[in-house]
């Protein structure tokens, strides 16, 4: 099974200038195929730098990135292949749309992979379906789409390459709550249907609590926590210390525990907290 | 790759050069550049090199910043040097091939030309490295303000210049982001024939233009909503005032200029 593995990865920006800064420092981790990973950290914690190493856009100052056991920086060809294996959706990806029609824009990635026309067509339609874009939009200019549609179009443009790993950098930033939920739902559905690894970068704890199987917390260029959400959210004090906080439901659960109520550990989504409170009330015979 | 462009970049600092009035720095750079075109001998070039080194040392800016600034013009420098090397016919011939000959004068002029271009560029870089774009345009506006009497829209020019300077880093950053986003979709900007490479720029240029227009629109609205109506009747919060150090610096540069002209006259 293909996995992503990094070994002692470090990167320095602006080496030798007054603006020199360590973006990431000695990052080692392994992500097995098919996992849904949430990457969290506040602005400047190095998470964006980290993900750009995964597809070879940035080369590490020291350390290695392995995809399926192969060092992606060992040759130019491998680094280029990594772009297709690890699909990266940047922040505000709608700014990358450029073609005359949506269809052509979605086909940009597969076309760069030198696929046949039929194969490209199939992938474009599949990606549009995953992203919730109807085929009626295909002949429109991507610049005429609405804000939410543009975002979906940009994400579909990466999905169309059928990457084995899909990395999304704050895909819901600047969207309204409905658009946000829609996109998260699409990503979840894509993860299930394709079996691809998904790495979701966000600074919304609530968003990640809903969706991720594993959380990796970045602070000042290093990993400070790594584990399933219910474990990570137990360290609420530490999370607050680095300026992140815990999901609202988790915060309420902790406060209720402090009041002496028997709320089980690991209630970090609204629905699980609701069930816990309801079962407590039932035990107490309130309803 | 785009990060190498240092045009309009400012390095924060507290040195004498940073604290000088922007008008002083503009005038002195201007004097220096004119002096550069009067220079024609070892003594005058030596003096000018020395002055630039002195200023760079005072500014405390790392020398590598200047080399990075010169990198994009290496081609022009080499091109000029080669032209001068082969097209100067005076002096003693050193060697020749294919009907071309290299003379002592040719070598001398080529070396001088290279030094002249490098000093020209480095001195302007020193200006932008030590002056914020805002105070630079303030300086330009104040220096050109007599032209207002001739109905030249000086304020508008200065505003356009400051907006342009302000947006250079933003657009570079934006271009970098788009390049990365398109590379992530397998775009190839680095290989292929010239025509392929030109075509490969399309996925960069289209989004860049779209976003430049969007930014221009947003900026215009932001300025209008704060009642910006051009330069008429506009006052400023910080008026530029010359200090003693400004007069001393200008005096020094006028002396330098006189010295270079005198050397030229004496033919040293």
JSON list of N, CA, C and O in Angstrom, two decimals, chain A residues 80-114:
[
{"chain": "A", "resi": 80, "resn": "UNK", "atom": "N", "xyz": [8.35, 15.21, -10.68]},
{"chain": "A", "resi": 80, "resn": "UNK", "atom": "CA", "xyz": [7.21, 15.58, -11.51]},
{"chain": "A", "resi": 80, "resn": "UNK", "atom": "C", "xyz": [6.06, 14.60, -11.31]},
{"chain": "A", "resi": 80, "resn": "UNK", "atom": "O", "xyz": [4.91, 15.00, -11.23]},
{"chain": "A", "resi": 81, "resn": "UNK", "atom": "N", "xyz": [6.40, 13.31, -11.22]},
{"chain": "A", "resi": 81, "resn": "UNK", "atom": "CA", "xyz": [5.35, 12.32, -10.97]},
{"chain": "A", "resi": 81, "resn": "UNK", "atom": "C", "xyz": [4.63, 12.57, -9.66]},
{"chain": "A", "resi": 81, "resn": "UNK", "atom": "O", "xyz": [3.43, 12.35, -9.55]},
{"chain": "A", "resi": 82, "resn": "UNK", "atom": "N", "xyz": [5.38, 13.02, -8.66]},
{"chain": "A", "resi": 82, "resn": "UNK", "atom": "CA", "xyz": [4.79, 13.25, -7.34]},
{"chain": "A", "resi": 82, "resn": "UNK", "atom": "C", "xyz": [3.66, 14.27, -7.43]},
{"chain": "A", "resi": 82, "resn": "UNK", "atom": "O", "xyz": [2.70, 14.22, -6.67]},
{"chain": "A", "resi": 83, "resn": "UNK", "atom": "N", "xyz": [3.77, 15.22, -8.38]},
{"chain": "A", "resi": 83, "resn": "UNK", "atom": "CA", "xyz": [2.71, 16.22, -8.55]},
{"chain": "A", "resi": 83, "resn": "UNK", "atom": "C", "xyz": [1.38, 15.57, -8.88]},
{"chain": "A", "resi": 83, "resn": "UNK", "atom": "O", "xyz": [0.33, 16.08, -8.52]},
{"chain": "A", "resi": 84, "resn": "UNK", "atom": "N", "xyz": [1.45, 14.45, -9.64]},
{"chain": "A", "resi": 84, "resn": "UNK", "atom": "CA", "xyz": [0.21, 13.79, -10.04]},
{"chain": "A", "resi": 84, "resn": "UNK", "atom": "C", "xyz": [-0.27, 12.80, -8.99]},
{"chain": "A", "resi": 84, "resn": "UNK", "atom": "O", "xyz": [-1.46, 12.54, -8.88]},
{"chain": "A", "resi": 85, "resn": "UNK", "atom": "N", "xyz": [0.66, 12.25, -8.24]},
{"chain": "A", "resi": 85, "resn": "UNK", "atom": "CA", "xyz": [0.27, 11.29, -7.20]},
{"chain": "A", "resi": 85, "resn": "UNK", "atom": "C", "xyz": [-0.30, 12.00, -5.99]},
{"chain": "A", "resi": 85, "resn": "UNK", "atom": "O", "xyz": [-1.19, 11.50, -5.32]},
{"chain": "A", "resi": 86, "resn": "UNK", "atom": "N", "xyz": [0.27, 13.16, -5.68]},
{"chain": "A", "resi": 86, "resn": "UNK", "atom": "CA", "xyz": [-0.19, 13.93, -4.54]},
{"chain": "A", "resi": 86, "resn": "UNK", "atom": "C", "xyz": [-0.83, 15.21, -5.07]},
{"chain": "A", "resi": 86, "resn": "UNK", "atom": "O", "xyz": [-0.14, 16.14, -5.46]},
{"chain": "A", "resi": 87, "resn": "UNK", "atom": "N", "xyz": [-2.16, 15.24, -5.12]},
{"chain": "A", "resi": 87, "resn": "UNK", "atom": "CA", "xyz": [-2.87, 16.41, -5.63]},
{"chain": "A", "resi": 87, "resn": "UNK", "atom": "C", "xyz": [-2.97, 17.47, -4.55]},
{"chain": "A", "resi": 87, "resn": "UNK", "atom": "O", "xyz": [-3.41, 17.19, -3.45]},
{"chain": "A", "resi": 88, "resn": "UNK", "atom": "N", "xyz": [-2.50, 18.68, -4.87]},
{"chain": "A", "resi": 88, "resn": "UNK", "atom": "CA", "xyz": [-2.47, 19.73, -3.86]},
{"chain": "A", "resi": 88, "resn": "UNK", "atom": "C", "xyz": [-3.43, 20.85, -4.25]},
{"chain": "A", "resi": 88, "resn": "UNK", "atom": "O", "xyz": [-3.32, 21.43, -5.33]},
{"chain": "A", "resi": 89, "resn": "UNK", "atom": "N", "xyz": [-4.39, 21.12, -3.38]},
{"chain": "A", "resi": 89, "resn": "UNK", "atom": "CA", "xyz": [-5.32, 22.23, -3.60]},
{"chain": "A", "resi": 89, "resn": "UNK", "atom": "C", "xyz": [-4.90, 23.36, -2.66]},
{"chain": "A", "resi": 89, "resn": "UNK", "atom": "O", "xyz": [-4.96, 23.22, -1.45]},
{"chain": "A", "resi": 90, "resn": "UNK", "atom": "N", "xyz": [-4.48, 24.48, -3.24]},
{"chain": "A", "resi": 90, "resn": "UNK", "atom": "CA", "xyz": [-4.00, 25.59, -2.43]},
{"chain": "A", "resi": 90, "resn": "UNK", "atom": "C", "xyz": [-5.13, 26.37, -1.78]},
{"chain": "A", "resi": 90, "resn": "UNK", "atom": "O", "xyz": [-6.30, 26.20, -2.12]},
{"chain": "A", "resi": 91, "resn": "UNK", "atom": "N", "xyz": [-4.74, 27.28, -0.90]},
{"chain": "A", "resi": 91, "resn": "UNK", "atom": "CA", "xyz": [-5.71, 28.22, -0.33]},
{"chain": "A", "resi": 91, "resn": "UNK", "atom": "C", "xyz": [-6.28, 29.10, -1.43]},
{"chain": "A", "resi": 91, "resn": "UNK", "atom": "O", "xyz": [-5.55, 29.51, -2.31]},
{"chain": "A", "resi": 92, "resn": "UNK", "atom": "N", "xyz": [-7.54, 29.43, -1.32]},
{"chain": "A", "resi": 92, "resn": "UNK", "atom": "CA", "xyz": [-8.22, 30.23, -2.35]},
{"chain": "A", "resi": 92, "resn": "UNK", "atom": "C", "xyz": [-7.86, 29.73, -3.76]},
{"chain": "A", "resi": 92, "resn": "UNK", "atom": "O", "xyz": [-7.33, 30.48, -4.59]},
{"chain": "A", "resi": 93, "resn": "UNK", "atom": "N", "xyz": [-8.14, 28.47, -4.04]},
{"chain": "A", "resi": 93, "resn": "UNK", "atom": "CA", "xyz": [-7.67, 27.88, -5.30]},
{"chain": "A", "resi": 93, "resn": "UNK", "atom": "C", "xyz": [-8.38, 28.47, -6.51]},
{"chain": "A", "resi": 93, "resn": "UNK", "atom": "O", "xyz": [-7.92, 28.29, -7.64]},
{"chain": "A", "resi": 94, "resn": "UNK", "atom": "N", "xyz": [-9.50, 29.19, -6.29]},
{"chain": "A", "resi": 94, "resn": "UNK", "atom": "CA", "xyz": [-10.23, 29.72, -7.44]},
{"chain": "A", "resi": 94, "resn": "UNK", "atom": "C", "xyz": [-9.39, 30.73, -8.22]},
{"chain": "A", "resi": 94, "resn": "UNK", "atom": "O", "xyz": [-9.67, 31.02, -9.37]},
{"chain": "A", "resi": 95, "resn": "UNK", "atom": "N", "xyz": [-8.30, 31.24, -7.60]},
{"chain": "A", "resi": 95, "resn": "UNK", "atom": "CA", "xyz": [-7.45, 32.20, -8.31]},
{"chain": "A", "resi": 95, "resn": "UNK", "atom": "C", "xyz": [-6.60, 31.56, -9.39]},
{"chain": "A", "resi": 95, "resn": "UNK", "atom": "O", "xyz": [-5.89, 32.25, -10.11]},
{"chain": "A", "resi": 96, "resn": "UNK", "atom": "N", "xyz": [-6.64, 30.23, -9.50]},
{"chain": "A", "resi": 96, "resn": "UNK", "atom": "CA", "xyz": [-5.80, 29.58, -10.50]},
{"chain": "A", "resi": 96, "resn": "UNK", "atom": "C", "xyz": [-6.58, 29.29, -11.78]},
{"chain": "A", "resi": 96, "resn": "UNK", "atom": "O", "xyz": [-6.00, 28.86, -12.77]},
{"chain": "A", "resi": 97, "resn": "UNK", "atom": "N", "xyz": [-7.90, 29.50, -11.78]},
{"chain": "A", "resi": 97, "resn": "UNK", "atom": "CA", "xyz": [-8.70, 29.18, -12.97]},
{"chain": "A", "resi": 97, "resn": "UNK", "atom": "C", "xyz": [-8.30, 30.10, -14.10]},
{"chain": "A", "resi": 97, "resn": "UNK", "atom": "O", "xyz": [-8.12, 31.29, -13.90]},
{"chain": "A", "resi": 98, "resn": "UNK", "atom": "N", "xyz": [-8.16, 29.55, -15.31]},
{"chain": "A", "resi": 98, "resn": "UNK", "atom": "CA", "xyz": [-7.69, 30.41, -16.39]},
{"chain": "A", "resi": 98, "resn": "UNK", "atom": "C", "xyz": [-8.26, 30.10, -17.76]},
{"chain": "A", "resi": 98, "resn": "UNK", "atom": "O", "xyz": [-8.22, 30.92, -18.66]},
{"chain": "A", "resi": 99, "resn": "UNK", "atom": "N", "xyz": [-8.80, 28.87, -17.97]},
{"chain": "A", "resi": 99, "resn": "UNK", "atom": "CA", "xyz": [-9.19, 28.50, -19.32]},
{"chain": "A", "resi": 99, "resn": "UNK", "atom": "C", "xyz": [-10.46, 29.22, -19.77]},
{"chain": "A", "resi": 99, "resn": "UNK", "atom": "O", "xyz": [-11.14, 29.89, -18.98]},
{"chain": "A", "resi": 100, "resn": "UNK", "atom": "N", "xyz": [-10.79, 29.04, -21.07]},
{"chain": "A", "resi": 100, "resn": "UNK", "atom": "CA", "xyz": [-11.98, 29.70, -21.61]},
{"chain": "A", "resi": 100, "resn": "UNK", "atom": "C", "xyz": [-13.25, 29.06, -21.05]},
{"chain": "A", "resi": 100, "resn": "UNK", "atom": "O", "xyz": [-14.24, 29.73, -20.82]},
{"chain": "A", "resi": 101, "resn": "UNK", "atom": "N", "xyz": [-13.21, 27.73, -20.90]},
{"chain": "A", "resi": 101, "resn": "UNK", "atom": "CA", "xyz": [-14.40, 27.06, -20.38]},
{"chain": "A", "resi": 101, "resn": "UNK", "atom": "C", "xyz": [-14.03, 26.22, -19.17]},
{"chain": "A", "resi": 101, "resn": "UNK", "atom": "O", "xyz": [-12.86, 25.86, -18.98]},
{"chain": "A", "resi": 102, "resn": "UNK", "atom": "N", "xyz": [-15.05, 25.94, -18.37]},
{"chain": "A", "resi": 102, "resn": "UNK", "atom": "CA", "xyz": [-14.84, 25.11, -17.19]},
{"chain": "A", "resi": 102, "resn": "UNK", "atom": "C", "xyz": [-14.27, 23.75, -17.57]},
{"chain": "A", "resi": 102, "resn": "UNK", "atom": "O", "xyz": [-13.35, 23.25, -16.94]},
{"chain": "A", "resi": 103, "resn": "UNK", "atom": "N", "xyz": [-14.83, 23.17, -18.67]},
{"chain": "A", "resi": 103, "resn": "UNK", "atom": "CA", "xyz": [-14.40, 21.85, -19.09]},
{"chain": "A", "resi": 103, "resn": "UNK", "atom": "C", "xyz": [-12.89, 21.83, -19.35]},
{"chain": "A", "resi": 103, "resn": "UNK", "atom": "O", "xyz": [-12.16, 20.98, -18.87]},
{"chain": "A", "resi": 104, "resn": "UNK", "atom": "N", "xyz": [-12.42, 22.85, -20.10]},
{"chain": "A", "resi": 104, "resn": "UNK", "atom": "CA", "xyz": [-11.00, 22.91, -20.44]},
{"chain": "A", "resi": 104, "resn": "UNK", "atom": "C", "xyz": [-10.15, 23.08, -19.19]},
{"chain": "A", "resi": 104, "resn": "UNK", "atom": "O", "xyz": [-9.04, 22.56, -19.11]},
{"chain": "A", "resi": 105, "resn": "UNK", "atom": "N", "xyz": [-10.67, 23.86, -18.25]},
{"chain": "A", "resi": 105, "resn": "UNK", "atom": "CA", "xyz": [-9.90, 24.08, -17.04]},
{"chain": "A", "resi": 105, "resn": "UNK", "atom": "C", "xyz": [-9.75, 22.79, -16.23]},
{"chain": "A", "resi": 105, "resn": "UNK", "atom": "O", "xyz": [-8.69, 22.47, -15.72]},
{"chain": "A", "resi": 106, "resn": "UNK", "atom": "N", "xyz": [-10.85, 22.03, -16.14]},
{"chain": "A", "resi": 106, "resn": "UNK", "atom": "CA", "xyz": [-10.78, 20.77, -15.41]},
{"chain": "A", "resi": 106, "resn": "UNK", "atom": "C", "xyz": [-9.84, 19.80, -16.11]},
{"chain": "A", "resi": 106, "resn": "UNK", "atom": "O", "xyz": [-9.20, 18.96, -15.48]},
{"chain": "A", "resi": 107, "resn": "UNK", "atom": "N", "xyz": [-9.75, 19.94, -17.44]},
{"chain": "A", "resi": 107, "resn": "UNK", "atom": "CA", "xyz": [-8.93, 19.01, -18.22]},
{"chain": "A", "resi": 107, "resn": "UNK", "atom": "C", "xyz": [-7.45, 19.37, -18.18]},
{"chain": "A", "resi": 107, "resn": "UNK", "atom": "O", "xyz": [-6.62, 18.61, -18.66]},
{"chain": "A", "resi": 108, "resn": "UNK", "atom": "N", "xyz": [-7.11, 20.52, -17.59]},
{"chain": "A", "resi": 108, "resn": "UNK", "atom": "CA", "xyz": [-5.72, 20.99, -17.61]},
{"chain": "A", "resi": 108, "resn": "UNK", "atom": "C", "xyz": [-4.76, 19.99, -16.97]},
{"chain": "A", "resi": 108, "resn": "UNK", "atom": "O", "xyz": [-3.72, 19.64, -17.55]},
{"chain": "A", "resi": 109, "resn": "UNK", "atom": "N", "xyz": [-5.11, 19.50, -15.79]},
{"chain": "A", "resi": 109, "resn": "UNK", "atom": "CA", "xyz": [-4.25, 18.54, -15.09]},
{"chain": "A", "resi": 109, "resn": "UNK", "atom": "C", "xyz": [-4.09, 17.25, -15.88]},
{"chain": "A", "resi": 109, "resn": "UNK", "atom": "O", "xyz": [-2.97, 16.85, -16.21]},
{"chain": "A", "resi": 110, "resn": "UNK", "atom": "N", "xyz": [-5.21, 16.57, -16.22]},
{"chain": "A", "resi": 110, "resn": "UNK", "atom": "CA", "xyz": [-5.10, 15.32, -16.99]},
{"chain": "A", "resi": 110, "resn": "UNK", "atom": "C", "xyz": [-4.36, 15.51, -18.31]},
{"chain": "A", "resi": 110, "resn": "UNK", "atom": "O", "xyz": [-3.62, 14.63, -18.75]},
{"chain": "A", "resi": 111, "resn": "UNK", "atom": "N", "xyz": [-4.54, 16.71, -18.93]},
{"chain": "A", "resi": 111, "resn": "UNK", "atom": "CA", "xyz": [-3.86, 16.94, -20.21]},
{"chain": "A", "resi": 111, "resn": "UNK", "atom": "C", "xyz": [-2.34, 16.99, -20.00]},
{"chain": "A", "resi": 111, "resn": "UNK", "atom": "O", "xyz": [-1.58, 16.48, -20.80]},
{"chain": "A", "resi": 112, "resn": "UNK", "atom": "N", "xyz": [-1.94, 17.59, -18.87]},
{"chain": "A", "resi": 112, "resn": "UNK", "atom": "CA", "xyz": [-0.51, 17.61, -18.56]},
{"chain": "A", "resi": 112, "resn": "UNK", "atom": "C", "xyz": [0.04, 16.23, -18.28]},
{"chain": "A", "resi": 112, "resn": "UNK", "atom": "O", "xyz": [1.24, 16.00, -18.36]},
{"chain": "A", "resi": 113, "resn": "UNK", "atom": "N", "xyz": [-0.87, 15.29, -17.93]},
{"chain": "A", "resi": 113, "resn": "UNK", "atom": "CA", "xyz": [-0.43, 13.92, -17.69]},
{"chain": "A", "resi": 113, "resn": "UNK", "atom": "C", "xyz": [-0.32, 13.15, -19.00]},
{"chain": "A", "resi": 113, "resn": "UNK", "atom": "O", "xyz": [0.03, 11.97, -18.99]},
{"chain": "A", "resi": 114, "resn": "UNK", "atom": "N", "xyz": [-0.63, 13.83, -20.12]},
{"chain": "A", "resi": 114, "resn": "UNK", "atom": "CA", "xyz": [-0.55, 13.23, -21.46]},
{"chain": "A", "resi": 114, "resn": "UNK", "atom": "C", "xyz": [-1.46, 12.01, -21.59]},
{"chain": "A", "resi": 114, "resn": "UNK", "atom": "O", "xyz": [-1.06, 10.98, -22.13]}
]
